[in-house]
Amino acid sequence: MNRHAIGLTYGLLAGLSLSLGGLIVRLLGAETDIWQFISWRSYAFAILMFSIAIWRLGSLRAIGRETGKLGAAAIPIALVVGLGQIAYVLGLQNTLVANVTFIVGSAPVFAAFAAWLVLRER
C-alpha cells in the first residue's frame, strides 16, 4: 500500500471512530459515573497507544528515546490533548451528540484561523 492509500485508510477509520464515539459515550455513560467513564476511556487509550508504540518501535527503551526527543514541548501537548478528551466526553454528556459532532467537525476551520493569527500562515 502506498502512503496515500494508508492515509486515506487512517482518515476513514478516524471518521468512523469519531462518528461512533458519541453513540458509545451516550450508551455507556448512562450506566456509569461520567468521571469513572473518562478514567476507563483514558486507561484503554493509554494501553492502545503503548501497544502501537511497542509494535512500531520494538521496545520500551525505544519508546523512551523517542519520547525524550520531544523534550518539554510534550507537556503542554499532552495537557491540551487530555483536556480535549475530557471536554469531548463532558460535552457529549451535557448536550446533543449532533451539536458536539458539529463543533468537533469544525475544528479544521478553527485550526486554520489560529494558524493564520498566530503563525501568520496563509
PDB file of C-alpha atoms in Angstrom:
ATOM      1  CA  MET A   1       0.000   0.000   0.000  1.00  0.00           C
ATOM      2  CA  ASN A   2       1.339   3.439  -0.840  1.00  0.00           C
ATOM      3  CA  ARG A   3       1.347   6.304   1.660  1.00  0.00           C
ATOM      4  CA  HIS A   4      -1.684   7.974   0.104  1.00  0.00           C
ATOM      5  CA  ALA A   5      -3.803   4.820   0.468  1.00  0.00           C
ATOM      6  CA  ILE A   6      -2.598   4.361   4.045  1.00  0.00           C
ATOM      7  CA  GLY A   7      -3.521   7.971   4.826  1.00  0.00           C
ATOM      8  CA  LEU A   8      -6.984   7.517   3.349  1.00  0.00           C
ATOM      9  CA  THR A   9      -7.464   4.348   5.385  1.00  0.00           C
ATOM     10  CA  TYR A  10      -6.451   6.109   8.596  1.00  0.00           C
ATOM     11  CA  GLY A  11      -8.761   9.018   7.746  1.00  0.00           C
ATOM     12  CA  LEU A  12     -11.653   6.633   7.158  1.00  0.00           C
ATOM     13  CA  LEU A  13     -11.004   4.862  10.466  1.00  0.00           C
ATOM     14  CA  ALA A  14     -10.765   8.211  12.284  1.00  0.00           C
ATOM     15  CA  GLY A  15     -14.056   9.405  10.837  1.00  0.00           C
ATOM     16  CA  LEU A  16     -15.768   6.142  11.694  1.00  0.00           C
ATOM     17  CA  SER A  17     -14.380   6.184  15.233  1.00  0.00           C
ATOM     18  CA  LEU A  18     -15.395   9.776  15.877  1.00  0.00           C
ATOM     19  CA  SER A  19     -18.837   9.177  14.394  1.00  0.00           C
ATOM     20  CA  LEU A  20     -19.466   6.210  16.655  1.00  0.00           C
ATOM     21  CA  GLY A  21     -17.803   7.849  19.660  1.00  0.00           C
ATOM     22  CA  GLY A  22     -20.830   9.944  20.549  1.00  0.00           C
ATOM     23  CA  LEU A  23     -23.148   6.951  20.452  1.00  0.00           C
ATOM     24  CA  ILE A  24     -20.815   4.839  22.584  1.00  0.00           C
ATOM     25  CA  VAL A  25     -20.300   7.617  25.139  1.00  0.00           C
ATOM     26  CA  ARG A  26     -24.054   8.125  25.431  1.00  0.00           C
ATOM     27  CA  LEU A  27     -24.809   4.412  25.759  1.00  0.00           C
ATOM     28  CA  LEU A  28     -22.062   3.586  28.257  1.00  0.00           C
ATOM     29  CA  GLY A  29     -22.076   6.949  30.022  1.00  0.00           C
ATOM     30  CA  ALA A  30     -25.660   6.401  31.139  1.00  0.00           C
ATOM     31  CA  GLU A  31     -24.590   3.260  33.031  1.00  0.00           C
ATOM     32  CA  THR A  32     -21.659   4.746  34.974  1.00  0.00           C
ATOM     33  CA  ASP A  33     -20.471   7.921  36.614  1.00  0.00           C
ATOM     34  CA  ILE A  34     -19.032  10.202  33.928  1.00  0.00           C
ATOM     35  CA  TRP A  35     -15.638  10.537  35.641  1.00  0.00           C
ATOM     36  CA  GLN A  36     -15.399   6.771  36.005  1.00  0.00           C
ATOM     37  CA  PHE A  37     -16.142   6.516  32.291  1.00  0.00           C
ATOM     38  CA  ILE A  38     -13.453   9.109  31.467  1.00  0.00           C
ATOM     39  CA  SER A  39     -10.920   7.184  33.602  1.00  0.00           C
ATOM     40  CA  TRP A  40     -11.600   3.845  31.905  1.00  0.00           C
ATOM     41  CA  ARG A  41     -11.522   5.524  28.492  1.00  0.00           C
ATOM     42  CA  SER A  42      -8.129   7.025  29.349  1.00  0.00           C
ATOM     43  CA  TYR A  43      -6.747   3.675  30.546  1.00  0.00           C
ATOM     44  CA  ALA A  44      -7.901   1.969  27.348  1.00  0.00           C
ATOM     45  CA  PHE A  45      -6.378   4.767  25.254  1.00  0.00           C
ATOM     46  CA  ALA A  46      -3.049   4.501  27.097  1.00  0.00           C
ATOM     47  CA  ILE A  47      -2.929   0.715  26.628  1.00  0.00           C
ATOM     48  CA  LEU A  48      -3.740   1.073  22.930  1.00  0.00           C
ATOM     49  CA  MET A  49      -1.095   3.768  22.386  1.00  0.00           C
ATOM     50  CA  PHE A  50       1.619   1.817  24.232  1.00  0.00           C
ATOM     51  CA  SER A  51       0.724  -1.318  22.265  1.00  0.00           C
ATOM     52  CA  ILE A  52       1.036   0.544  18.972  1.00  0.00           C
ATOM     53  CA  ALA A  53       4.295   2.179  20.095  1.00  0.00           C
ATOM     54  CA  ILE A  54       5.810  -1.161  21.116  1.00  0.00           C
ATOM     55  CA  TRP A  55       4.662  -2.725  17.834  1.00  0.00           C
ATOM     56  CA  ARG A  56       6.195   0.139  15.828  1.00  0.00           C
ATOM     57  CA  LEU A  57       9.378   0.735  17.846  1.00  0.00           C
ATOM     58  CA  GLY A  58      10.043  -2.696  19.330  1.00  0.00           C
ATOM     59  CA  SER A  59      10.811  -1.937  22.981  1.00  0.00           C
ATOM     60  CA  LEU A  60      10.070   0.296  25.944  1.00  0.00           C
ATOM     61  CA  ARG A  61      13.601   1.673  25.732  1.00  0.00           C
ATOM     62  CA  ALA A  62      12.964   2.862  22.156  1.00  0.00           C
ATOM     63  CA  ILE A  63       9.716   4.487  23.281  1.00  0.00           C
ATOM     64  CA  GLY A  64      11.647   6.317  25.999  1.00  0.00           C
ATOM     65  CA  ARG A  65      14.229   7.562  23.485  1.00  0.00           C
ATOM     66  CA  GLU A  66      11.558   8.809  21.075  1.00  0.00           C
ATOM     67  CA  THR A  67       9.584  10.456  23.869  1.00  0.00           C
ATOM     68  CA  GLY A  68      12.743  12.107  25.187  1.00  0.00           C
ATOM     69  CA  LYS A  69      13.312  13.730  21.783  1.00  0.00           C
ATOM     70  CA  LEU A  70      10.136  15.758  22.308  1.00  0.00           C
ATOM     71  CA  GLY A  71      11.524  17.390  25.433  1.00  0.00           C
ATOM     72  CA  ALA A  72       9.474  19.911  27.372  1.00  0.00           C
ATOM     73  CA  ALA A  73       7.201  20.526  24.367  1.00  0.00           C
ATOM     74  CA  ALA A  74       5.443  17.231  25.131  1.00  0.00           C
ATOM     75  CA  ILE A  75       3.958  18.509  28.392  1.00  0.00           C
ATOM     76  CA  PRO A  76       1.642  21.230  27.024  1.00  0.00           C
ATOM     77  CA  ILE A  77       0.735  18.997  24.091  1.00  0.00           C
ATOM     78  CA  ALA A  78      -0.267  16.168  26.433  1.00  0.00           C
ATOM     79  CA  LEU A  79      -2.235  18.550  28.657  1.00  0.00           C
ATOM     80  CA  VAL A  80      -4.171  20.015  25.725  1.00  0.00           C
ATOM     81  CA  VAL A  81      -4.952  16.586  24.254  1.00  0.00           C
ATOM     82  CA  GLY A  82      -6.060  15.301  27.673  1.00  0.00           C
ATOM     83  CA  LEU A  83      -8.228  18.353  28.274  1.00  0.00           C
ATOM     84  CA  GLY A  84      -9.750  17.925  24.807  1.00  0.00           C
ATOM     85  CA  GLN A  85     -10.660  14.306  25.533  1.00  0.00           C
ATOM     86  CA  ILE A  86     -12.271  15.219  28.849  1.00  0.00           C
ATOM     87  CA  ALA A  87     -14.154  18.152  27.296  1.00  0.00           C
ATOM     88  CA  TYR A  88     -15.382  15.903  24.467  1.00  0.00           C
ATOM     89  CA  VAL A  89     -16.917  13.369  26.848  1.00  0.00           C
ATOM     90  CA  LEU A  90     -18.377  16.055  29.124  1.00  0.00           C
ATOM     91  CA  GLY A  91     -19.809  17.825  26.089  1.00  0.00           C
ATOM     92  CA  LEU A  92     -21.470  14.622  24.924  1.00  0.00           C
ATOM     93  CA  GLN A  93     -22.864  14.094  28.409  1.00  0.00           C
ATOM     94  CA  ASN A  94     -24.359  17.590  28.643  1.00  0.00           C
ATOM     95  CA  THR A  95     -25.694  18.358  25.164  1.00  0.00           C
ATOM     96  CA  LEU A  96     -26.835  16.697  21.961  1.00  0.00           C
ATOM     97  CA  VAL A  97     -24.419  14.376  20.182  1.00  0.00           C
ATOM     98  CA  ALA A  98     -25.121  16.268  16.939  1.00  0.00           C
ATOM     99  CA  ASN A  99     -24.008  19.572  18.495  1.00  0.00           C
ATOM    100  CA  VAL A 100     -20.721  18.143  19.754  1.00  0.00           C
ATOM    101  CA  THR A 101     -20.075  16.347  16.466  1.00  0.00           C
ATOM    102  CA  PHE A 102     -20.672  19.569  14.523  1.00  0.00           C
ATOM    103  CA  ILE A 103     -18.308  21.515  16.773  1.00  0.00           C
ATOM    104  CA  VAL A 104     -15.598  18.836  16.548  1.00  0.00           C
ATOM    105  CA  GLY A 105     -16.105  18.736  12.770  1.00  0.00           C
ATOM    106  CA  SER A 106     -15.473  22.476  12.584  1.00  0.00           C
ATOM    107  CA  ALA A 107     -12.046  22.070  14.231  1.00  0.00           C
ATOM    108  CA  PRO A 108     -10.124  22.453  10.936  1.00  0.00           C
ATOM    109  CA  VAL A 109     -11.647  25.915  10.471  1.00  0.00           C
ATOM    110  CA  PHE A 110     -10.524  26.956  13.959  1.00  0.00           C
ATOM    111  CA  ALA A 111      -7.069  25.451  13.352  1.00  0.00           C
ATOM    112  CA  ALA A 112      -6.721  27.365  10.091  1.00  0.00           C
ATOM    113  CA  PHE A 113      -7.768  30.608  11.777  1.00  0.00           C
ATOM    114  CA  ALA A 114      -5.323  30.020  14.659  1.00  0.00           C
ATOM    115  CA  ALA A 115      -2.510  29.238  12.186  1.00  0.00           C
ATOM    116  CA  TRP A 116      -3.274  32.460  10.318  1.00  0.00           C
ATOM    117  CA  LEU A 117      -3.442  34.501  13.522  1.00  0.00           C
ATOM    118  CA  VAL A 118      -0.548  33.017  15.499  1.00  0.00           C
ATOM    119  CA  LEU A 119       1.815  31.602  12.861  1.00  0.00           C
ATOM    120  CA  ARG A 120       0.997  34.086  10.083  1.00  0.00           C
ATOM    121  CA  GLU A 121       0.321  31.233   7.651  1.00  0.00           C
ATOM    122  CA  ARG A 122      -1.804  31.858   4.591  1.00  0.00           C
TER     123      ARG A 122
END
